[in-house]
Amino acid sequence: MLKIGPYEFNSRLLLGTGKYPNFDVQKEAVEAADTEVLTFAVRRMNIFEANQPNFLEKLDLKKYKLLPNTAGASTAEEAVRIARLSKASGLCDMIKVEVIGCSKTLLPDPVETLKAAEILLNEGFIVLPYTSDDVVLARKLEELGCHAVMPCASPIGSGQGIINPVNLQFIIEQATVPILVDAGIGSPADAALAMELGADGVLLNTAVSSAKDPVKMAKAMKLAIEAGRLGYEAGRMPKKQYATASSPAEGMVVS
């Protein structure tokens, strides 16, 4: 069970809702993923205009918890304003804090992220900050009171997978709140590895929406995350330098 603040989820896959070919494919992919949390950029939605197309209209919202994000913000002030807008619309009290500090890499601004998280926590939001794989930053965000921390595997939308598993594992080992790997996942193997390292969940979007078959990829990600979690809980065998026979030599019949 994944617990974020007061909410509990059976699925450990959080799914983004952007870049799909159309609303119908998006709806099918969401259903195939069997996710319970959907994230979206508040700035890219017409949440106050009923006559505008809205992917939420295609979904049974009783099945999902919405996780608005502050994509597009480059300062703490902008992120806070977007978060307040989403809360005023009645969507949810959870917010993914995303404050971009570099337009080329889309990596987050650590200083502005900390500022925004502190303000929103004081206002009663359930705060999930998007971060780099900075071990110290992840700890400071947790110490602030963030309800989960979301380190990236690699740059947003790059599909490079986990480029720094050592830092990611350090973040996971020190954490007492959920660690949700966010950004850069490109394949089911990447998602499974994140879970095998001990992550509590994975948030992804482009890996599904930009796949040749988004619906099949959504299902593949669901299964990969489940398999990765089971593998982590089971505990993998230690790696060895040399081979070890799977059948012991003792007790063998000798002719």
PDB file of C-alpha atoms in Angstrom:
ATOM      1  CA  MET A   1       0.000   0.000   0.000  1.00  0.00           C
ATOM      2  CA  LEU A   2       1.361   3.414  -0.998  1.00  0.00           C
ATOM      3  CA  LYS A   3       0.533   6.100   1.571  1.00  0.00           C
ATOM      4  CA  ILE A   4       0.918   9.789   0.732  1.00  0.00           C
ATOM      5  CA  GLY A   5      -0.280  12.090   3.478  1.00  0.00           C
ATOM      6  CA  PRO A   6      -3.799  10.919   4.393  1.00  0.00           C
ATOM      7  CA  TYR A   7      -4.286   9.005   1.137  1.00  0.00           C
ATOM      8  CA  GLU A   8      -3.663   5.317   0.466  1.00  0.00           C
ATOM      9  CA  PHE A   9      -3.248   3.722  -2.960  1.00  0.00           C
ATOM     10  CA  ASN A  10      -2.972   0.152  -4.170  1.00  0.00           C
ATOM     11  CA  SER A  11      -1.224   1.156  -7.381  1.00  0.00           C
ATOM     12  CA  ARG A  12       2.328   2.489  -7.256  1.00  0.00           C
ATOM     13  CA  LEU A  13       2.114   3.943 -10.759  1.00  0.00           C
ATOM     14  CA  LEU A  14       1.287   7.644 -11.003  1.00  0.00           C
ATOM     15  CA  LEU A  15       0.465   8.631 -14.564  1.00  0.00           C
ATOM     16  CA  GLY A  16       0.826  11.916 -16.395  1.00  0.00           C
ATOM     17  CA  THR A  17      -1.849  13.009 -18.850  1.00  0.00           C
ATOM     18  CA  GLY A  18      -0.027  15.094 -21.463  1.00  0.00           C
ATOM     19  CA  LYS A  19       1.127  14.500 -25.058  1.00  0.00           C
ATOM     20  CA  TYR A  20      -1.346  11.747 -25.980  1.00  0.00           C
ATOM     21  CA  PRO A  21      -2.471  11.577 -29.625  1.00  0.00           C
ATOM     22  CA  ASN A  22      -6.087  12.173 -28.565  1.00  0.00           C
ATOM     23  CA  PHE A  23      -8.440  11.925 -25.601  1.00  0.00           C
ATOM     24  CA  ASP A  24      -9.617   8.421 -26.518  1.00  0.00           C
ATOM     25  CA  VAL A  25      -6.108   6.956 -26.519  1.00  0.00           C
ATOM     26  CA  GLN A  26      -5.423   8.805 -23.291  1.00  0.00           C
ATOM     27  CA  LYS A  27      -8.498   7.283 -21.662  1.00  0.00           C
ATOM     28  CA  GLU A  28      -7.564   3.760 -22.765  1.00  0.00           C
ATOM     29  CA  ALA A  29      -4.003   4.171 -21.534  1.00  0.00           C
ATOM     30  CA  VAL A  30      -5.162   5.430 -18.150  1.00  0.00           C
ATOM     31  CA  GLU A  31      -7.428   2.421 -17.792  1.00  0.00           C
ATOM     32  CA  ALA A  32      -4.718  -0.023 -18.910  1.00  0.00           C
ATOM     33  CA  ALA A  33      -2.254   1.445 -16.387  1.00  0.00           C
ATOM     34  CA  ASP A  34      -4.693   0.721 -13.561  1.00  0.00           C
ATOM     35  CA  THR A  35      -3.409   3.856 -11.866  1.00  0.00           C
ATOM     36  CA  GLU A  36      -5.165   5.697  -9.062  1.00  0.00           C
ATOM     37  CA  VAL A  37      -3.307   9.018  -9.361  1.00  0.00           C
ATOM     38  CA  LEU A  38      -3.351  11.280 -12.415  1.00  0.00           C
ATOM     39  CA  THR A  39      -1.118  14.308 -12.704  1.00  0.00           C
ATOM     40  CA  PHE A  40      -1.468  17.256 -15.045  1.00  0.00           C
ATOM     41  CA  ALA A  41      -0.150  20.769 -15.554  1.00  0.00           C
ATOM     42  CA  VAL A  42      -2.601  23.330 -14.210  1.00  0.00           C
ATOM     43  CA  ARG A  43      -1.360  25.900 -16.733  1.00  0.00           C
ATOM     44  CA  ARG A  44      -2.281  23.632 -19.639  1.00  0.00           C
ATOM     45  CA  MET A  45      -5.862  23.017 -18.541  1.00  0.00           C
ATOM     46  CA  ASN A  46      -8.930  25.185 -18.927  1.00  0.00           C
ATOM     47  CA  ILE A  47     -10.145  24.333 -15.453  1.00  0.00           C
ATOM     48  CA  PHE A  48     -12.482  27.312 -15.218  1.00  0.00           C
ATOM     49  CA  GLU A  49     -13.892  27.192 -18.779  1.00  0.00           C
ATOM     50  CA  ALA A  50     -16.646  24.600 -19.084  1.00  0.00           C
ATOM     51  CA  ASN A  51     -16.904  25.014 -22.863  1.00  0.00           C
ATOM     52  CA  GLN A  52     -13.268  24.048 -23.488  1.00  0.00           C
ATOM     53  CA  PRO A  53     -12.098  20.439 -24.166  1.00  0.00           C
ATOM     54  CA  ASN A  54     -10.956  18.774 -20.965  1.00  0.00           C
ATOM     55  CA  PHE A  55      -9.583  15.256 -20.560  1.00  0.00           C
ATOM     56  CA  LEU A  56     -11.268  15.014 -17.146  1.00  0.00           C
ATOM     57  CA  GLU A  57     -14.617  14.814 -18.912  1.00  0.00           C
ATOM     58  CA  LYS A  58     -13.622  11.427 -20.372  1.00  0.00           C
ATOM     59  CA  LEU A  59     -12.858   9.832 -17.021  1.00  0.00           C
ATOM     60  CA  ASP A  60     -14.793   8.599 -14.038  1.00  0.00           C
ATOM     61  CA  LEU A  61     -13.159  10.877 -11.489  1.00  0.00           C
ATOM     62  CA  LYS A  62     -14.432   8.770  -8.593  1.00  0.00           C
ATOM     63  CA  LYS A  63     -11.705   6.272  -9.502  1.00  0.00           C
ATOM     64  CA  TYR A  64      -8.792   8.709  -9.366  1.00  0.00           C
ATOM     65  CA  LYS A  65      -7.012  11.137  -7.099  1.00  0.00           C
ATOM     66  CA  LEU A  66      -5.846  14.172  -9.062  1.00  0.00           C
ATOM     67  CA  LEU A  67      -2.336  15.517  -8.600  1.00  0.00           C
ATOM     68  CA  PRO A  68      -2.044  18.971 -10.196  1.00  0.00           C
ATOM     69  CA  ASN A  69       1.494  20.159 -10.863  1.00  0.00           C
ATOM     70  CA  THR A  70       3.089  23.573 -11.192  1.00  0.00           C
ATOM     71  CA  ALA A  71       4.851  22.905 -14.512  1.00  0.00           C
ATOM     72  CA  GLY A  72       5.806  26.162 -16.186  1.00  0.00           C
ATOM     73  CA  ALA A  73       6.877  27.848 -12.955  1.00  0.00           C
ATOM     74  CA  SER A  74      10.414  29.188 -12.742  1.00  0.00           C
ATOM     75  CA  THR A  75      10.121  30.851  -9.321  1.00  0.00           C
ATOM     76  CA  ALA A  76       8.634  29.904  -5.981  1.00  0.00           C
ATOM     77  CA  GLU A  77       6.134  32.741  -6.352  1.00  0.00           C
ATOM     78  CA  GLU A  78       4.838  31.345  -9.648  1.00  0.00           C
ATOM     79  CA  ALA A  79       4.594  27.818  -8.264  1.00  0.00           C
ATOM     80  CA  VAL A  80       2.645  28.999  -5.224  1.00  0.00           C
ATOM     81  CA  ARG A  81       0.248  30.992  -7.403  1.00  0.00           C
ATOM     82  CA  ILE A  82      -0.430  27.964  -9.623  1.00  0.00           C
ATOM     83  CA  ALA A  83      -0.942  25.722  -6.596  1.00  0.00           C
ATOM     84  CA  ARG A  84      -3.439  28.145  -5.085  1.00  0.00           C
ATOM     85  CA  LEU A  85      -5.294  28.269  -8.403  1.00  0.00           C
ATOM     86  CA  SER A  86      -5.617  24.484  -8.508  1.00  0.00           C
ATOM     87  CA  LYS A  87      -6.870  24.370  -4.929  1.00  0.00           C
ATOM     88  CA  ALA A  88      -9.397  27.135  -5.610  1.00  0.00           C
ATOM     89  CA  SER A  89     -10.797  25.042  -8.469  1.00  0.00           C
ATOM     90  CA  GLY A  90     -11.555  22.253  -6.000  1.00  0.00           C
ATOM     91  CA  LEU A  91      -9.416  19.670  -7.797  1.00  0.00           C
ATOM     92  CA  CYS A  92      -7.336  18.382  -4.887  1.00  0.00           C
ATOM     93  CA  ASP A  93      -5.255  19.476  -1.915  1.00  0.00           C
ATOM     94  CA  MET A  94      -2.224  17.579  -3.226  1.00  0.00           C
ATOM     95  CA  ILE A  95       0.271  19.451  -5.377  1.00  0.00           C
ATOM     96  CA  LYS A  96       3.389  18.399  -7.250  1.00  0.00           C
ATOM     97  CA  VAL A  97       5.785  21.316  -6.879  1.00  0.00           C
ATOM     98  CA  GLU A  98       7.804  21.759 -10.053  1.00  0.00           C
ATOM     99  CA  VAL A  99      10.044  24.827 -10.346  1.00  0.00           C
ATOM    100  CA  ILE A 100      12.319  24.614 -13.366  1.00  0.00           C
ATOM    101  CA  GLY A 101      15.725  26.262 -13.094  1.00  0.00           C
ATOM    102  CA  CYS A 102      17.244  25.357 -16.467  1.00  0.00           C
ATOM    103  CA  SER A 103      15.358  25.552 -19.748  1.00  0.00           C
ATOM    104  CA  LYS A 104      17.768  23.191 -21.524  1.00  0.00           C
ATOM    105  CA  THR A 105      17.813  20.319 -19.033  1.00  0.00           C
ATOM    106  CA  LEU A 106      14.482  21.114 -17.314  1.00  0.00           C
ATOM    107  CA  LEU A 107      16.157  20.372 -14.013  1.00  0.00           C
ATOM    108  CA  PRO A 108      14.549  21.950 -10.951  1.00  0.00           C
ATOM    109  CA  ASP A 109      15.769  25.034  -9.128  1.00  0.00           C
ATOM    110  CA  PRO A 110      16.646  23.706  -5.652  1.00  0.00           C
ATOM    111  CA  VAL A 111      16.415  27.046  -3.860  1.00  0.00           C
ATOM    112  CA  GLU A 112      13.052  28.028  -5.344  1.00  0.00           C
ATOM    113  CA  THR A 113      11.710  24.499  -4.845  1.00  0.00           C
ATOM    114  CA  LEU A 114      12.513  24.655  -1.138  1.00  0.00           C
ATOM    115  CA  LYS A 115      10.878  28.086  -0.857  1.00  0.00           C
ATOM    116  CA  ALA A 116       7.701  27.009  -2.636  1.00  0.00           C
ATOM    117  CA  ALA A 117       7.441  23.778  -0.649  1.00  0.00           C
ATOM    118  CA  GLU A 118       7.744  25.610   2.667  1.00  0.00           C
ATOM    119  CA  ILE A 119       5.067  28.167   1.760  1.00  0.00           C
ATOM    120  CA  LEU A 120       2.619  25.532   0.522  1.00  0.00           C
ATOM    121  CA  LEU A 121       3.180  23.276   3.510  1.00  0.00           C
ATOM    122  CA  ASN A 122       2.352  26.214   5.792  1.00  0.00           C
ATOM    123  CA  GLU A 123      -0.859  26.698   3.800  1.00  0.00           C
ATOM    124  CA  GLY A 124      -1.930  23.104   4.398  1.00  0.00           C
ATOM    125  CA  PHE A 125      -1.129  21.553   1.021  1.00  0.00           C
ATOM    126  CA  ILE A 126       0.002  17.957   0.661  1.00  0.00           C
ATOM    127  CA  VAL A 127       3.312  18.684  -1.032  1.00  0.00           C
ATOM    128  CA  LEU A 128       5.225  16.415  -3.419  1.00  0.00           C
ATOM    129  CA  PRO A 129       8.288  18.265  -4.784  1.00  0.00           C
ATOM    130  CA  TYR A 130      10.023  17.317  -8.032  1.00  0.00           C
ATOM    131  CA  THR A 131      13.793  17.351  -7.474  1.00  0.00           C
ATOM    132  CA  SER A 132      17.077  16.328  -9.011  1.00  0.00           C
ATOM    133  CA  ASP A 133      18.815  13.267  -7.553  1.00  0.00           C
ATOM    134  CA  ASP A 134      20.530  15.501  -4.973  1.00  0.00           C
ATOM    135  CA  VAL A 135      20.737  13.473  -1.749  1.00  0.00           C
ATOM    136  CA  VAL A 136      21.030  16.501   0.547  1.00  0.00           C
ATOM    137  CA  LEU A 137      18.176  18.374  -1.143  1.00  0.00           C
ATOM    138  CA  ALA A 138      15.919  15.338  -0.797  1.00  0.00           C
ATOM    139  CA  ARG A 139      16.667  15.216   2.930  1.00  0.00           C
ATOM    140  CA  LYS A 140      16.016  18.932   3.390  1.00  0.00           C
ATOM    141  CA  LEU A 141      12.653  18.658   1.612  1.00  0.00           C
ATOM    142  CA  GLU A 142      11.681  15.800   3.903  1.00  0.00           C
ATOM    143  CA  GLU A 143      12.808  17.778   6.954  1.00  0.00           C
ATOM    144  CA  LEU A 144      10.543  20.633   5.830  1.00  0.00           C
ATOM    145  CA  GLY A 145       7.613  18.253   6.086  1.00  0.00           C
ATOM    146  CA  CYS A 146       7.011  17.267   2.461  1.00  0.00           C
ATOM    147  CA  HIS A 147       4.717  14.262   2.202  1.00  0.00           C
ATOM    148  CA  ALA A 148       6.791  12.596  -0.539  1.00  0.00           C
ATOM    149  CA  VAL A 149       9.900  13.436  -2.530  1.00  0.00           C
ATOM    150  CA  MET A 150      10.107  12.947  -6.296  1.00  0.00           C
ATOM    151  CA  PRO A 151      13.702  12.700  -7.577  1.00  0.00           C
ATOM    152  CA  CYS A 152      14.184  12.431 -11.336  1.00  0.00           C
ATOM    153  CA  ALA A 153      15.762   9.394 -12.968  1.00  0.00           C
ATOM    154  CA  SER A 154      17.074  11.621 -15.782  1.00  0.00           C
ATOM    155  CA  PRO A 155      15.905  14.813 -17.529  1.00  0.00           C
ATOM    156  CA  ILE A 156      12.167  15.181 -18.172  1.00  0.00           C
ATOM    157  CA  GLY A 157      11.031  13.461 -21.346  1.00  0.00           C
ATOM    158  CA  SER A 158      14.527  12.199 -22.197  1.00  0.00           C
ATOM    159  CA  GLY A 159      13.777   8.497 -21.792  1.00  0.00           C
ATOM    160  CA  GLN A 160      17.349   7.935 -20.599  1.00  0.00           C
ATOM    161  CA  GLY A 161      16.251   5.888 -17.607  1.00  0.00           C
ATOM    162  CA  ILE A 162      18.083   5.931 -14.294  1.00  0.00           C
ATOM    163  CA  ILE A 163      21.462   7.545 -14.912  1.00  0.00           C
ATOM    164  CA  ASN A 164      22.545   7.742 -11.259  1.00  0.00           C
ATOM    165  CA  PRO A 165      21.287   4.681  -9.370  1.00  0.00           C
ATOM    166  CA  VAL A 166      23.759   5.267  -6.538  1.00  0.00           C
ATOM    167  CA  ASN A 167      22.325   8.669  -5.593  1.00  0.00           C
ATOM    168  CA  LEU A 168      18.798   7.385  -6.022  1.00  0.00           C
ATOM    169  CA  GLN A 169      19.508   4.515  -3.648  1.00  0.00           C
ATOM    170  CA  PHE A 170      21.028   6.915  -1.095  1.00  0.00           C
ATOM    171  CA  ILE A 171      17.857   9.033  -1.256  1.00  0.00           C
ATOM    172  CA  ILE A 172      15.678   5.965  -0.753  1.00  0.00           C
ATOM    173  CA  GLU A 173      17.752   4.624   2.142  1.00  0.00           C
ATOM    174  CA  GLN A 174      17.622   7.864   4.137  1.00  0.00           C
ATOM    175  CA  ALA A 175      13.940   8.609   3.549  1.00  0.00           C
ATOM    176  CA  THR A 176      11.040   8.111   5.921  1.00  0.00           C
ATOM    177  CA  VAL A 177       8.492   9.453   3.416  1.00  0.00           C
ATOM    178  CA  PRO A 178       7.651   7.895   0.039  1.00  0.00           C
ATOM    179  CA  ILE A 179      10.209   8.309  -2.733  1.00  0.00           C
ATOM    180  CA  LEU A 180       8.530   8.489  -6.125  1.00  0.00           C
ATOM    181  CA  VAL A 181      10.882   8.354  -9.108  1.00  0.00           C
ATOM    182  CA  ASP A 182       9.752  11.037 -11.514  1.00  0.00           C
ATOM    183  CA  ALA A 183      10.980  11.926 -15.020  1.00  0.00           C
ATOM    184  CA  GLY A 184      13.281  10.208 -17.494  1.00  0.00           C
ATOM    185  CA  ILE A 185      11.755   6.730 -17.359  1.00  0.00           C
ATOM    186  CA  GLY A 186      11.775   5.348 -20.907  1.00  0.00           C
ATOM    187  CA  SER A 187      10.936   1.657 -20.701  1.00  0.00           C
ATOM    188  CA  PRO A 188       9.390  -0.948 -18.406  1.00  0.00           C
ATOM    189  CA  ALA A 189      12.935  -2.048 -17.524  1.00  0.00           C
ATOM    190  CA  ASP A 190      13.646   1.450 -16.171  1.00  0.00           C
ATOM    191  CA  ALA A 191      10.482   1.393 -14.076  1.00  0.00           C
ATOM    192  CA  ALA A 192      11.240  -2.070 -12.728  1.00  0.00           C
ATOM    193  CA  LEU A 193      14.783  -1.013 -11.773  1.00  0.00           C
ATOM    194  CA  ALA A 194      13.465   2.011  -9.880  1.00  0.00           C
ATOM    195  CA  MET A 195      11.223  -0.267  -7.863  1.00  0.00           C
ATOM    196  CA  GLU A 196      13.960  -2.867  -7.321  1.00  0.00           C
ATOM    197  CA  LEU A 197      16.116  -0.110  -5.839  1.00  0.00           C
ATOM    198  CA  GLY A 198      13.378   0.437  -3.262  1.00  0.00           C
ATOM    199  CA  ALA A 199      11.388   3.352  -4.663  1.00  0.00           C
ATOM    200  CA  ASP A 200       7.839   3.538  -3.366  1.00  0.00           C
ATOM    201  CA  GLY A 201       6.382   4.419  -6.741  1.00  0.00           C
ATOM    202  CA  VAL A 202       7.021   5.825 -10.206  1.00  0.00           C
ATOM    203  CA  LEU A 203       5.463   8.811 -11.941  1.00  0.00           C
ATOM    204  CA  LEU A 204       5.765   8.779 -15.719  1.00  0.00           C
ATOM    205  CA  ASN A 205       4.130  10.321 -18.756  1.00  0.00           C
ATOM    206  CA  THR A 206       6.167  10.528 -21.963  1.00  0.00           C
ATOM    207  CA  ALA A 207       7.238   6.873 -21.844  1.00  0.00           C
ATOM    208  CA  VAL A 208       3.572   5.966 -22.296  1.00  0.00           C
ATOM    209  CA  SER A 209       2.156   8.848 -24.300  1.00  0.00           C
ATOM    210  CA  SER A 210       5.004   8.818 -26.849  1.00  0.00           C
ATOM    211  CA  ALA A 211       5.138   5.032 -27.275  1.00  0.00           C
ATOM    212  CA  LYS A 212       4.052   3.561 -30.607  1.00  0.00           C
ATOM    213  CA  ASP A 213       1.191   1.911 -28.713  1.00  0.00           C
ATOM    214  CA  PRO A 214       0.489   3.954 -25.561  1.00  0.00           C
ATOM    215  CA  VAL A 215      -2.153   1.531 -24.295  1.00  0.00           C
ATOM    216  CA  LYS A 216       0.152  -1.493 -24.421  1.00  0.00           C
ATOM    217  CA  MET A 217       2.978   0.526 -22.887  1.00  0.00           C
ATOM    218  CA  ALA A 218       0.707   1.639 -20.046  1.00  0.00           C
ATOM    219  CA  LYS A 219      -0.034  -1.981 -19.226  1.00  0.00           C
ATOM    220  CA  ALA A 220       3.645  -2.882 -19.530  1.00  0.00           C
ATOM    221  CA  MET A 221       4.555  -0.155 -17.035  1.00  0.00           C
ATOM    222  CA  LYS A 222       1.911  -1.361 -14.610  1.00  0.00           C
ATOM    223  CA  LEU A 223       3.309  -4.906 -14.712  1.00  0.00           C
ATOM    224  CA  ALA A 224       6.934  -3.731 -14.512  1.00  0.00           C
ATOM    225  CA  ILE A 225       6.263  -1.680 -11.408  1.00  0.00           C
ATOM    226  CA  GLU A 226       4.455  -4.570  -9.771  1.00  0.00           C
ATOM    227  CA  ALA A 227       7.294  -6.963 -10.655  1.00  0.00           C
ATOM    228  CA  GLY A 228       9.955  -4.534  -9.472  1.00  0.00           C
ATOM    229  CA  ARG A 229       8.231  -4.063  -6.137  1.00  0.00           C
ATOM    230  CA  LEU A 230       7.867  -7.813  -5.627  1.00  0.00           C
ATOM    231  CA  GLY A 231      11.538  -8.263  -6.498  1.00  0.00           C
ATOM    232  CA  TYR A 232      12.551  -5.618  -3.967  1.00  0.00           C
ATOM    233  CA  GLU A 233      10.421  -7.195  -1.240  1.00  0.00           C
ATOM    234  CA  ALA A 234      11.708 -10.692  -2.073  1.00  0.00           C
ATOM    235  CA  GLY A 235      15.350  -9.602  -1.857  1.00  0.00           C
ATOM    236  CA  ARG A 236      17.594 -10.465  -4.758  1.00  0.00           C
ATOM    237  CA  MET A 237      20.449 -12.958  -4.492  1.00  0.00           C
ATOM    238  CA  PRO A 238      23.914 -11.467  -4.000  1.00  0.00           C
ATOM    239  CA  LYS A 239      26.080 -10.986  -7.078  1.00  0.00           C
ATOM    240  CA  LYS A 240      29.114 -13.258  -7.244  1.00  0.00           C
ATOM    241  CA  GLN A 241      32.301 -13.068  -9.245  1.00  0.00           C
ATOM    242  CA  TYR A 242      32.278 -16.740 -10.179  1.00  0.00           C
ATOM    243  CA  ALA A 243      29.667 -19.299 -11.136  1.00  0.00           C
ATOM    244  CA  THR A 244      27.877 -21.381  -8.549  1.00  0.00           C
ATOM    245  CA  ALA A 245      26.181 -24.597  -9.632  1.00  0.00           C
ATOM    246  CA  SER A 246      22.433 -24.560  -9.095  1.00  0.00           C
ATOM    247  CA  SER A 247      22.559 -28.278  -8.288  1.00  0.00           C
ATOM    248  CA  PRO A 248      24.977 -29.141  -5.452  1.00  0.00           C
ATOM    249  CA  ALA A 249      27.692 -31.724  -6.152  1.00  0.00           C
ATOM    250  CA  GLU A 250      27.117 -33.466  -2.813  1.00  0.00           C
ATOM    251  CA  GLY A 251      25.008 -36.595  -3.042  1.00  0.00           C
ATOM    252  CA  MET A 252      25.402 -37.068  -6.806  1.00  0.00           C
ATOM    253  CA  VAL A 253      25.496 -40.639  -8.119  1.00  0.00           C
ATOM    254  CA  VAL A 254      28.996 -41.528  -9.247  1.00  0.00           C
ATOM    255  CA  SER A 255      29.326 -44.273 -11.865  1.00  0.00           C
TER     256      SER A 255
END
